[in-house]
Amino acid sequence: MSLKYTEDHEWINVDGDIATVGITHHAQDALGDVVFVDLPEVGATIAQKEVAGVVESVKAAADVYMPVSGEVTEVNEALRADPSLANSDPLGAGWFFKVKLSNAGEVAALLDETAYTAFAANA
């Protein structure tokens, strides 16, 4: 798995022209116990850095930003049913949605794991 990250603490894993998006360990740790997720509509076209959803925890609510522009092709219904997956497995079963890339070049501008780890340590 070759993950990229945003400064807003989302991760993205690209496979062909489809990318899976979720929140990072750092984000779920900062939020605490996730109790609700608002996921985008399948078929929605969302531009990079626009709000794609919301995650609510016992401590706070936070927007989930679109790491790349594209069309939402799938949402994680298991996460909607059990929001705690965002805490227990944020890089696996706790993924939020999948998107068909409209500009693959946007992926190259995202942070790699080393850069993100350094960024998150200072966030």
PDB file of N, CA and C in Angstrom, residues 12-115:
ATOM      1  N   ILE A  12      -4.757   8.793   1.441  1.00  0.00           N
ATOM      2  CA  ILE A  12      -5.300   8.365   0.161  1.00  0.00           C
ATOM      3  C   ILE A  12      -4.431   7.237  -0.367  1.00  0.00           C
ATOM      4  N   ASN A  13      -5.079   6.213  -0.888  1.00  0.00           N
ATOM      5  CA  ASN A  13      -4.389   5.089  -1.505  1.00  0.00           C
ATOM      6  C   ASN A  13      -4.936   4.940  -2.919  1.00  0.00           C
ATOM      7  N   VAL A  14      -4.078   5.168  -3.915  1.00  0.00           N
ATOM      8  CA  VAL A  14      -4.505   5.152  -5.309  1.00  0.00           C
ATOM      9  C   VAL A  14      -4.234   3.784  -5.930  1.00  0.00           C
ATOM     10  N   ASP A  15      -5.248   3.258  -6.618  1.00  0.00           N
ATOM     11  CA  ASP A  15      -5.134   2.003  -7.358  1.00  0.00           C
ATOM     12  C   ASP A  15      -5.735   2.268  -8.738  1.00  0.00           C
ATOM     13  N   GLY A  16      -4.865   2.507  -9.718  1.00  0.00           N
ATOM     14  CA  GLY A  16      -5.342   2.878 -11.051  1.00  0.00           C
ATOM     15  C   GLY A  16      -5.906   4.282 -11.004  1.00  0.00           C
ATOM     16  N   ASP A  17      -7.191   4.420 -11.398  1.00  0.00           N
ATOM     17  CA  ASP A  17      -7.802   5.749 -11.341  1.00  0.00           C
ATOM     18  C   ASP A  17      -8.818   5.863 -10.203  1.00  0.00           C
ATOM     19  N   ILE A  18      -8.778   4.894  -9.271  1.00  0.00           N
ATOM     20  CA  ILE A  18      -9.651   4.911  -8.102  1.00  0.00           C
ATOM     21  C   ILE A  18      -8.789   5.077  -6.849  1.00  0.00           C
ATOM     22  N   ALA A  19      -9.211   5.987  -5.974  1.00  0.00           N
ATOM     23  CA  ALA A  19      -8.477   6.233  -4.732  1.00  0.00           C
ATOM     24  C   ALA A  19      -9.402   5.991  -3.543  1.00  0.00           C
ATOM     25  N   THR A  20      -8.869   5.350  -2.523  1.00  0.00           N
ATOM     26  CA  THR A  20      -9.574   5.146  -1.264  1.00  0.00           C
ATOM     27  C   THR A  20      -9.093   6.224  -0.299  1.00  0.00           C
ATOM     28  N   VAL A  21     -10.028   6.827   0.447  1.00  0.00           N
ATOM     29  CA  VAL A  21      -9.720   7.949   1.331  1.00  0.00           C
ATOM     30  C   VAL A  21     -10.191   7.642   2.747  1.00  0.00           C
ATOM     31  N   GLY A  22      -9.394   8.068   3.727  1.00  0.00           N
ATOM     32  CA  GLY A  22      -9.771   7.941   5.130  1.00  0.00           C
ATOM     33  C   GLY A  22      -9.044   8.979   5.953  1.00  0.00           C
ATOM     34  N   ILE A  23      -9.184   8.888   7.271  1.00  0.00           N
ATOM     35  CA  ILE A  23      -8.454   9.796   8.156  1.00  0.00           C
ATOM     36  C   ILE A  23      -7.277   9.045   8.768  1.00  0.00           C
ATOM     37  N   THR A  24      -6.254   9.785   9.143  1.00  0.00           N
ATOM     38  CA  THR A  24      -5.018   9.187   9.642  1.00  0.00           C
ATOM     39  C   THR A  24      -5.120   8.786  11.119  1.00  0.00           C
ATOM     40  N   HIS A  25      -4.117   8.013  11.564  1.00  0.00           N
ATOM     41  CA  HIS A  25      -4.012   7.682  12.986  1.00  0.00           C
ATOM     42  C   HIS A  25      -3.968   8.959  13.810  1.00  0.00           C
ATOM     43  N   HIS A  26      -3.186   9.945  13.344  1.00  0.00           N
ATOM     44  CA  HIS A  26      -3.060  11.216  14.061  1.00  0.00           C
ATOM     45  C   HIS A  26      -4.433  11.883  14.228  1.00  0.00           C
ATOM     46  N   ALA A  27      -5.227  11.913  13.155  1.00  0.00           N
ATOM     47  CA  ALA A  27      -6.547  12.548  13.204  1.00  0.00           C
ATOM     48  C   ALA A  27      -7.472  11.833  14.177  1.00  0.00           C
ATOM     49  N   GLN A  28      -7.546  10.509  14.086  1.00  0.00           N
ATOM     50  CA  GLN A  28      -8.475   9.792  14.965  1.00  0.00           C
ATOM     51  C   GLN A  28      -8.019   9.888  16.413  1.00  0.00           C
ATOM     52  N   ASP A  29      -6.698   9.946  16.631  1.00  0.00           N
ATOM     53  CA  ASP A  29      -6.154  10.084  17.984  1.00  0.00           C
ATOM     54  C   ASP A  29      -6.524  11.452  18.564  1.00  0.00           C
ATOM     55  N   ALA A  30      -6.399  12.497  17.748  1.00  0.00           N
ATOM     56  CA  ALA A  30      -6.731  13.855  18.196  1.00  0.00           C
ATOM     57  C   ALA A  30      -8.233  14.002  18.460  1.00  0.00           C
ATOM     58  N   LEU A  31      -9.049  13.330  17.647  1.00  0.00           N
ATOM     59  CA  LEU A  31     -10.498  13.428  17.803  1.00  0.00           C
ATOM     60  C   LEU A  31     -11.024  12.659  19.005  1.00  0.00           C
ATOM     61  N   GLY A  32     -10.402  11.537  19.307  1.00  0.00           N
ATOM     62  CA  GLY A  32     -10.937  10.667  20.343  1.00  0.00           C
ATOM     63  C   GLY A  32     -11.959   9.710  19.742  1.00  0.00           C
ATOM     64  N   ASP A  33     -12.853   9.202  20.573  1.00  0.00           N
ATOM     65  CA  ASP A  33     -13.811   8.177  20.124  1.00  0.00           C
ATOM     66  C   ASP A  33     -14.786   8.750  19.092  1.00  0.00           C
ATOM     67  N   VAL A  34     -14.704   8.226  17.868  1.00  0.00           N
ATOM     68  CA  VAL A  34     -15.585   8.666  16.792  1.00  0.00           C
ATOM     69  C   VAL A  34     -16.971   8.055  17.006  1.00  0.00           C
ATOM     70  N   VAL A  35     -18.002   8.914  16.966  1.00  0.00           N
ATOM     71  CA  VAL A  35     -19.367   8.455  17.226  1.00  0.00           C
ATOM     72  C   VAL A  35     -20.291   8.613  16.015  1.00  0.00           C
ATOM     73  N   PHE A  36     -19.866   9.396  14.996  1.00  0.00           N
ATOM     74  CA  PHE A  36     -20.721   9.616  13.825  1.00  0.00           C
ATOM     75  C   PHE A  36     -19.854  10.047  12.649  1.00  0.00           C
ATOM     76  N   VAL A  37     -20.203   9.562  11.458  1.00  0.00           N
ATOM     77  CA  VAL A  37     -19.556  10.041  10.237  1.00  0.00           C
ATOM     78  C   VAL A  37     -20.630  10.431   9.234  1.00  0.00           C
ATOM     79  N   ASP A  38     -20.409  11.548   8.563  1.00  0.00           N
ATOM     80  CA  ASP A  38     -21.276  11.996   7.485  1.00  0.00           C
ATOM     81  C   ASP A  38     -20.474  11.816   6.203  1.00  0.00           C
ATOM     82  N   LEU A  39     -20.899  10.887   5.375  1.00  0.00           N
ATOM     83  CA  LEU A  39     -20.160  10.538   4.164  1.00  0.00           C
ATOM     84  C   LEU A  39     -20.788  11.214   2.951  1.00  0.00           C
ATOM     85  N   PRO A  40     -19.986  11.459   1.916  1.00  0.00           N
ATOM     86  CA  PRO A  40     -20.537  12.103   0.721  1.00  0.00           C
ATOM     87  C   PRO A  40     -21.482  11.169  -0.028  1.00  0.00           C
ATOM     88  N   GLU A  41     -22.272  11.732  -0.924  1.00  0.00           N
ATOM     89  CA  GLU A  41     -23.171  10.953  -1.763  1.00  0.00           C
ATOM     90  C   GLU A  41     -22.398  10.285  -2.895  1.00  0.00           C
ATOM     91  N   VAL A  42     -22.702   9.026  -3.177  1.00  0.00           N
ATOM     92  CA  VAL A  42     -22.131   8.360  -4.342  1.00  0.00           C
ATOM     93  C   VAL A  42     -22.589   9.131  -5.578  1.00  0.00           C
ATOM     94  N   GLY A  43     -21.653   9.413  -6.473  1.00  0.00           N
ATOM     95  CA  GLY A  43     -21.956  10.173  -7.673  1.00  0.00           C
ATOM     96  C   GLY A  43     -21.618  11.648  -7.556  1.00  0.00           C
ATOM     97  N   ALA A  44     -21.368  12.123  -6.332  1.00  0.00           N
ATOM     98  CA  ALA A  44     -21.013  13.527  -6.136  1.00  0.00           C
ATOM     99  C   ALA A  44     -19.630  13.796  -6.717  1.00  0.00           C
ATOM    100  N   THR A  45     -19.486  14.921  -7.391  1.00  0.00           N
ATOM    101  CA  THR A  45     -18.178  15.361  -7.876  1.00  0.00           C
ATOM    102  C   THR A  45     -17.704  16.451  -6.943  1.00  0.00           C
ATOM    103  N   ILE A  46     -16.530  16.227  -6.354  1.00  0.00           N
ATOM    104  CA  ILE A  46     -16.013  17.136  -5.328  1.00  0.00           C
ATOM    105  C   ILE A  46     -14.599  17.551  -5.713  1.00  0.00           C
ATOM    106  N   ALA A  47     -14.324  18.843  -5.609  1.00  0.00           N
ATOM    107  CA  ALA A  47     -13.001  19.365  -5.950  1.00  0.00           C
ATOM    108  C   ALA A  47     -12.031  19.169  -4.794  1.00  0.00           C
ATOM    109  N   GLN A  48     -10.752  19.106  -5.138  1.00  0.00           N
ATOM    110  CA  GLN A  48      -9.706  18.979  -4.127  1.00  0.00           C
ATOM    111  C   GLN A  48      -9.854  20.093  -3.091  1.00  0.00           C
ATOM    112  N   LYS A  49      -9.700  19.732  -1.828  1.00  0.00           N
ATOM    113  CA  LYS A  49      -9.741  20.621  -0.664  1.00  0.00           C
ATOM    114  C   LYS A  49     -11.139  21.086  -0.290  1.00  0.00           C
ATOM    115  N   GLU A  50     -12.181  20.638  -1.016  1.00  0.00           N
ATOM    116  CA  GLU A  50     -13.552  20.916  -0.583  1.00  0.00           C
ATOM    117  C   GLU A  50     -13.940  19.919   0.503  1.00  0.00           C
ATOM    118  N   VAL A  51     -14.917  20.289   1.314  1.00  0.00           N
ATOM    119  CA  VAL A  51     -15.406  19.396   2.365  1.00  0.00           C
ATOM    120  C   VAL A  51     -16.163  18.235   1.718  1.00  0.00           C
ATOM    121  N   ALA A  52     -15.755  17.017   2.073  1.00  0.00           N
ATOM    122  CA  ALA A  52     -16.381  15.818   1.518  1.00  0.00           C
ATOM    123  C   ALA A  52     -17.242  15.098   2.551  1.00  0.00           C
ATOM    124  N   GLY A  53     -17.035  15.413   3.810  1.00  0.00           N
ATOM    125  CA  GLY A  53     -17.784  14.756   4.870  1.00  0.00           C
ATOM    126  C   GLY A  53     -17.434  15.359   6.212  1.00  0.00           C
ATOM    127  N   VAL A  54     -18.009  14.769   7.258  1.00  0.00           N
ATOM    128  CA  VAL A  54     -17.762  15.233   8.617  1.00  0.00           C
ATOM    129  C   VAL A  54     -17.568  14.008   9.499  1.00  0.00           C
ATOM    130  N   VAL A  55     -16.652  14.140  10.436  1.00  0.00           N
ATOM    131  CA  VAL A  55     -16.468  13.095  11.438  1.00  0.00           C
ATOM    132  C   VAL A  55     -16.687  13.745  12.805  1.00  0.00           C
ATOM    133  N   GLU A  56     -17.523  13.102  13.630  1.00  0.00           N
ATOM    134  CA  GLU A  56     -17.818  13.632  14.955  1.00  0.00           C
ATOM    135  C   GLU A  56     -17.337  12.645  16.007  1.00  0.00           C
ATOM    136  N   SER A  57     -16.759  13.207  17.052  1.00  0.00           N
ATOM    137  CA  SER A  57     -16.282  12.375  18.159  1.00  0.00           C
ATOM    138  C   SER A  57     -16.896  12.896  19.450  1.00  0.00           C
ATOM    139  N   VAL A  58     -16.549  12.254  20.544  1.00  0.00           N
ATOM    140  CA  VAL A  58     -17.040  12.714  21.837  1.00  0.00           C
ATOM    141  C   VAL A  58     -16.448  14.078  22.179  1.00  0.00           C
ATOM    142  N   LYS A  59     -15.314  14.443  21.552  1.00  0.00           N
ATOM    143  CA  LYS A  59     -14.642  15.707  21.850  1.00  0.00           C
ATOM    144  C   LYS A  59     -14.936  16.819  20.857  1.00  0.00           C
ATOM    145  N   ALA A  60     -15.120  16.485  19.574  1.00  0.00           N
ATOM    146  CA  ALA A  60     -15.199  17.534  18.558  1.00  0.00           C
ATOM    147  C   ALA A  60     -15.804  16.992  17.275  1.00  0.00           C
ATOM    148  N   ALA A  61     -16.093  17.917  16.370  1.00  0.00           N
ATOM    149  CA  ALA A  61     -16.474  17.561  15.004  1.00  0.00           C
ATOM    150  C   ALA A  61     -15.427  18.152  14.077  1.00  0.00           C
ATOM    151  N   ALA A  62     -15.110  17.431  13.017  1.00  0.00           N
ATOM    152  CA  ALA A  62     -14.100  17.909  12.075  1.00  0.00           C
ATOM    153  C   ALA A  62     -14.546  17.602  10.657  1.00  0.00           C
ATOM    154  N   ASP A  63     -14.232  18.524   9.759  1.00  0.00           N
ATOM    155  CA  ASP A  63     -14.507  18.286   8.352  1.00  0.00           C
ATOM    156  C   ASP A  63     -13.504  17.298   7.786  1.00  0.00           C
ATOM    157  N   VAL A  64     -13.957  16.504   6.838  1.00  0.00           N
ATOM    158  CA  VAL A  64     -13.083  15.621   6.065  1.00  0.00           C
ATOM    159  C   VAL A  64     -12.974  16.266   4.684  1.00  0.00           C
ATOM    160  N   TYR A  65     -11.749  16.604   4.300  1.00  0.00           N
ATOM    161  CA  TYR A  65     -11.520  17.301   3.040  1.00  0.00           C
ATOM    162  C   TYR A  65     -11.136  16.331   1.931  1.00  0.00           C
ATOM    163  N   MET A  66     -11.523  16.669   0.725  1.00  0.00           N
ATOM    164  CA  MET A  66     -11.211  15.858  -0.450  1.00  0.00           C
ATOM    165  C   MET A  66      -9.731  16.039  -0.789  1.00  0.00           C
ATOM    166  N   PRO A  67      -8.943  14.963  -0.725  1.00  0.00           N
ATOM    167  CA  PRO A  67      -7.512  15.098  -1.019  1.00  0.00           C
ATOM    168  C   PRO A  67      -7.216  15.305  -2.504  1.00  0.00           C
ATOM    169  N   VAL A  68      -8.115  14.851  -3.373  1.00  0.00           N
ATOM    170  CA  VAL A  68      -7.966  14.999  -4.824  1.00  0.00           C
ATOM    171  C   VAL A  68      -9.350  15.233  -5.425  1.00  0.00           C
ATOM    172  N   SER A  69      -9.414  15.882  -6.561  1.00  0.00           N
ATOM    173  CA  SER A  69     -10.689  16.101  -7.240  1.00  0.00           C
ATOM    174  C   SER A  69     -11.188  14.808  -7.865  1.00  0.00           C
ATOM    175  N   GLY A  70     -12.497  14.608  -7.845  1.00  0.00           N
ATOM    176  CA  GLY A  70     -13.041  13.429  -8.496  1.00  0.00           C
ATOM    177  C   GLY A  70     -14.475  13.154  -8.123  1.00  0.00           C
ATOM    178  N   GLU A  71     -14.966  12.024  -8.614  1.00  0.00           N
ATOM    179  CA  GLU A  71     -16.342  11.592  -8.384  1.00  0.00           C
ATOM    180  C   GLU A  71     -16.363  10.455  -7.371  1.00  0.00           C
ATOM    181  N   VAL A  72     -17.186  10.601  -6.356  1.00  0.00           N
ATOM    182  CA  VAL A  72     -17.330   9.573  -5.321  1.00  0.00           C
ATOM    183  C   VAL A  72     -17.996   8.342  -5.949  1.00  0.00           C
ATOM    184  N   THR A  73     -17.318   7.200  -5.855  1.00  0.00           N
ATOM    185  CA  THR A  73     -17.837   5.973  -6.456  1.00  0.00           C
ATOM    186  C   THR A  73     -18.401   4.997  -5.426  1.00  0.00           C
ATOM    187  N   GLU A  74     -18.004   5.166  -4.172  1.00  0.00           N
ATOM    188  CA  GLU A  74     -18.438   4.222  -3.128  1.00  0.00           C
ATOM    189  C   GLU A  74     -18.210   4.875  -1.774  1.00  0.00           C
ATOM    190  N   VAL A  75     -19.083   4.581  -0.818  1.00  0.00           N
ATOM    191  CA  VAL A  75     -18.873   5.003   0.566  1.00  0.00           C
ATOM    192  C   VAL A  75     -18.858   3.760   1.445  1.00  0.00           C
ATOM    193  N   ASN A  76     -18.223   3.883   2.582  1.00  0.00           N
ATOM    194  CA  ASN A  76     -18.067   2.747   3.488  1.00  0.00           C
ATOM    195  C   ASN A  76     -19.285   2.654   4.410  1.00  0.00           C
ATOM    196  N   GLU A  77     -20.272   1.854   4.006  1.00  0.00           N
ATOM    197  CA  GLU A  77     -21.488   1.694   4.807  1.00  0.00           C
ATOM    198  C   GLU A  77     -21.199   1.043   6.162  1.00  0.00           C
ATOM    199  N   ALA A  78     -20.161   0.209   6.219  1.00  0.00           N
ATOM    200  CA  ALA A  78     -19.790  -0.409   7.501  1.00  0.00           C
ATOM    201  C   ALA A  78     -19.332   0.658   8.489  1.00  0.00           C
ATOM    202  N   LEU A  79     -18.640   1.692   7.993  1.00  0.00           N
ATOM    203  CA  LEU A  79     -18.200   2.790   8.854  1.00  0.00           C
ATOM    204  C   LEU A  79     -19.394   3.608   9.336  1.00  0.00           C
ATOM    205  N   ARG A  80     -20.354   3.818   8.434  1.00  0.00           N
ATOM    206  CA  ARG A  80     -21.567   4.552   8.829  1.00  0.00           C
ATOM    207  C   ARG A  80     -22.284   3.792   9.953  1.00  0.00           C
ATOM    208  N   ALA A  81     -22.333   2.468   9.849  1.00  0.00           N
ATOM    209  CA  ALA A  81     -22.999   1.637  10.852  1.00  0.00           C
ATOM    210  C   ALA A  81     -22.184   1.535  12.140  1.00  0.00           C
ATOM    211  N   ASP A  82     -20.857   1.579  12.030  1.00  0.00           N
ATOM    212  CA  ASP A  82     -19.963   1.435  13.191  1.00  0.00           C
ATOM    213  C   ASP A  82     -18.830   2.456  13.084  1.00  0.00           C
ATOM    214  N   PRO A  83     -19.095   3.730  13.452  1.00  0.00           N
ATOM    215  CA  PRO A  83     -18.091   4.781  13.312  1.00  0.00           C
ATOM    216  C   PRO A  83     -16.794   4.515  14.074  1.00  0.00           C
ATOM    217  N   SER A  84     -16.827   3.620  15.063  1.00  0.00           N
ATOM    218  CA  SER A  84     -15.605   3.333  15.829  1.00  0.00           C
ATOM    219  C   SER A  84     -14.520   2.681  14.973  1.00  0.00           C
ATOM    220  N   LEU A  85     -14.890   2.175  13.779  1.00  0.00           N
ATOM    221  CA  LEU A  85     -13.868   1.635  12.868  1.00  0.00           C
ATOM    222  C   LEU A  85     -12.834   2.689  12.503  1.00  0.00           C
ATOM    223  N   ALA A  86     -13.233   3.975  12.516  1.00  0.00           N
ATOM    224  CA  ALA A  86     -12.290   5.062  12.230  1.00  0.00           C
ATOM    225  C   ALA A  86     -11.199   5.124  13.295  1.00  0.00           C
ATOM    226  N   ASN A  87     -11.513   4.648  14.504  1.00  0.00           N
ATOM    227  CA  ASN A  87     -10.513   4.593  15.579  1.00  0.00           C
ATOM    228  C   ASN A  87      -9.732   3.291  15.556  1.00  0.00           C
ATOM    229  N   SER A  88     -10.442   2.176  15.428  1.00  0.00           N
ATOM    230  CA  SER A  88      -9.793   0.873  15.584  1.00  0.00           C
ATOM    231  C   SER A  88      -8.972   0.463  14.374  1.00  0.00           C
ATOM    232  N   ASP A  89      -9.347   0.926  13.186  1.00  0.00           N
ATOM    233  CA  ASP A  89      -8.624   0.529  11.970  1.00  0.00           C
ATOM    234  C   ASP A  89      -8.702   1.642  10.920  1.00  0.00           C
ATOM    235  N   PRO A  90      -8.127   2.833  11.232  1.00  0.00           N
ATOM    236  CA  PRO A  90      -8.290   3.982  10.341  1.00  0.00           C
ATOM    237  C   PRO A  90      -7.686   3.793   8.954  1.00  0.00           C
ATOM    238  N   LEU A  91      -6.674   2.954   8.825  1.00  0.00           N
ATOM    239  CA  LEU A  91      -6.028   2.748   7.525  1.00  0.00           C
ATOM    240  C   LEU A  91      -6.551   1.504   6.812  1.00  0.00           C
ATOM    241  N   GLY A  92      -7.531   0.844   7.420  1.00  0.00           N
ATOM    242  CA  GLY A  92      -8.082  -0.376   6.825  1.00  0.00           C
ATOM    243  C   GLY A  92      -9.593  -0.303   6.758  1.00  0.00           C
ATOM    244  N   ALA A  93     -10.259  -1.052   7.643  1.00  0.00           N
ATOM    245  CA  ALA A  93     -11.720  -1.140   7.631  1.00  0.00           C
ATOM    246  C   ALA A  93     -12.399   0.202   7.891  1.00  0.00           C
ATOM    247  N   GLY A  94     -11.656   1.180   8.412  1.00  0.00           N
ATOM    248  CA  GLY A  94     -12.223   2.488   8.721  1.00  0.00           C
ATOM    249  C   GLY A  94     -12.130   3.503   7.591  1.00  0.00           C
ATOM    250  N   TRP A  95     -11.899   3.041   6.353  1.00  0.00           N
ATOM    251  CA  TRP A  95     -11.856   3.972   5.216  1.00  0.00           C
ATOM    252  C   TRP A  95     -13.204   4.668   5.075  1.00  0.00           C
ATOM    253  N   PHE A  96     -13.198   5.859   4.456  1.00  0.00           N
ATOM    254  CA  PHE A  96     -14.418   6.676   4.356  1.00  0.00           C
ATOM    255  C   PHE A  96     -15.123   6.523   3.007  1.00  0.00           C
ATOM    256  N   PHE A  97     -14.395   6.751   1.910  1.00  0.00           N
ATOM    257  CA  PHE A  97     -15.020   6.686   0.584  1.00  0.00           C
ATOM    258  C   PHE A  97     -13.974   6.442  -0.484  1.00  0.00           C
ATOM    259  N   LYS A  98     -14.469   6.085  -1.680  1.00  0.00           N
ATOM    260  CA  LYS A  98     -13.602   5.891  -2.838  1.00  0.00           C
ATOM    261  C   LYS A  98     -13.981   6.926  -3.882  1.00  0.00           C
ATOM    262  N   VAL A  99     -12.981   7.365  -4.640  1.00  0.00           N
ATOM    263  CA  VAL A  99     -13.192   8.428  -5.618  1.00  0.00           C
ATOM    264  C   VAL A  99     -12.479   8.092  -6.917  1.00  0.00           C
ATOM    265  N   LYS A 100     -13.139   8.379  -8.037  1.00  0.00           N
ATOM    266  CA  LYS A 100     -12.521   8.243  -9.351  1.00  0.00           C
ATOM    267  C   LYS A 100     -11.802   9.553  -9.634  1.00  0.00           C
ATOM    268  N   LEU A 101     -10.485   9.466  -9.800  1.00  0.00           N
ATOM    269  CA  LEU A 101      -9.662  10.659  -9.983  1.00  0.00           C
ATOM    270  C   LEU A 101     -10.032  11.411 -11.254  1.00  0.00           C
ATOM    271  N   SER A 102     -10.120  12.730 -11.140  1.00  0.00           N
ATOM    272  CA  SER A 102     -10.313  13.544 -12.336  1.00  0.00           C
ATOM    273  C   SER A 102      -9.026  14.262 -12.726  1.00  0.00           C
ATOM    274  N   ASN A 103      -8.046  14.292 -11.814  1.00  0.00           N
ATOM    275  CA  ASN A 103      -6.751  14.906 -12.100  1.00  0.00           C
ATOM    276  C   ASN A 103      -5.679  14.146 -11.324  1.00  0.00           C
ATOM    277  N   ALA A 104      -5.130  13.105 -11.937  1.00  0.00           N
ATOM    278  CA  ALA A 104      -4.142  12.252 -11.251  1.00  0.00           C
ATOM    279  C   ALA A 104      -2.919  13.036 -10.808  1.00  0.00           C
ATOM    280  N   GLY A 105      -2.629  14.161 -11.449  1.00  0.00           N
ATOM    281  CA  GLY A 105      -1.479  14.976 -11.076  1.00  0.00           C
ATOM    282  C   GLY A 105      -1.571  15.530  -9.667  1.00  0.00           C
ATOM    283  N   GLU A 106      -2.786  15.646  -9.133  1.00  0.00           N
ATOM    284  CA  GLU A 106      -2.949  16.163  -7.769  1.00  0.00           C
ATOM    285  C   GLU A 106      -2.332  15.235  -6.733  1.00  0.00           C
ATOM    286  N   VAL A 107      -2.277  13.942  -7.033  1.00  0.00           N
ATOM    287  CA  VAL A 107      -1.735  12.965  -6.083  1.00  0.00           C
ATOM    288  C   VAL A 107      -0.256  13.245  -5.805  1.00  0.00           C
ATOM    289  N   ALA A 108       0.490  13.614  -6.842  1.00  0.00           N
ATOM    290  CA  ALA A 108       1.936  13.842  -6.700  1.00  0.00           C
ATOM    291  C   ALA A 108       2.251  14.961  -5.716  1.00  0.00           C
ATOM    292  N   ALA A 109       1.340  15.915  -5.546  1.00  0.00           N
ATOM    293  CA  ALA A 109       1.580  17.050  -4.657  1.00  0.00           C
ATOM    294  C   ALA A 109       1.314  16.729  -3.185  1.00  0.00           C
ATOM    295  N   LEU A 110       0.726  15.555  -2.909  1.00  0.00           N
ATOM    296  CA  LEU A 110       0.429  15.183  -1.529  1.00  0.00           C
ATOM    297  C   LEU A 110       1.693  14.712  -0.813  1.00  0.00           C
ATOM    298  N   LEU A 111       1.623  14.660   0.505  1.00  0.00           N
ATOM    299  CA  LEU A 111       2.771  14.271   1.324  1.00  0.00           C
ATOM    300  C   LEU A 111       2.983  12.763   1.297  1.00  0.00           C
ATOM    301  N   ASP A 112       4.249  12.344   1.271  1.00  0.00           N
ATOM    302  CA  ASP A 112       4.541  10.924   1.457  1.00  0.00           C
ATOM    303  C   ASP A 112       4.594  10.651   2.967  1.00  0.00           C
ATOM    304  N   GLU A 113       4.785   9.393   3.346  1.00  0.00           N
ATOM    305  CA  GLU A 113       4.719   9.033   4.766  1.00  0.00           C
ATOM    306  C   GLU A 113       5.758   9.781   5.600  1.00  0.00           C
ATOM    307  N   THR A 114       6.983   9.902   5.103  1.00  0.00           N
ATOM    308  CA  THR A 114       8.045  10.584   5.837  1.00  0.00           C
ATOM    309  C   THR A 114       7.680  12.048   6.077  1.00  0.00           C
ATOM    310  N   ALA A 115       7.230  12.724   5.019  1.00  0.00           N
ATOM    311  CA  ALA A 115       6.875  14.145   5.137  1.00  0.00           C
ATOM    312  C   ALA A 115       5.668  14.331   6.059  1.00  0.00           C
TER     313      ALA A 115
END
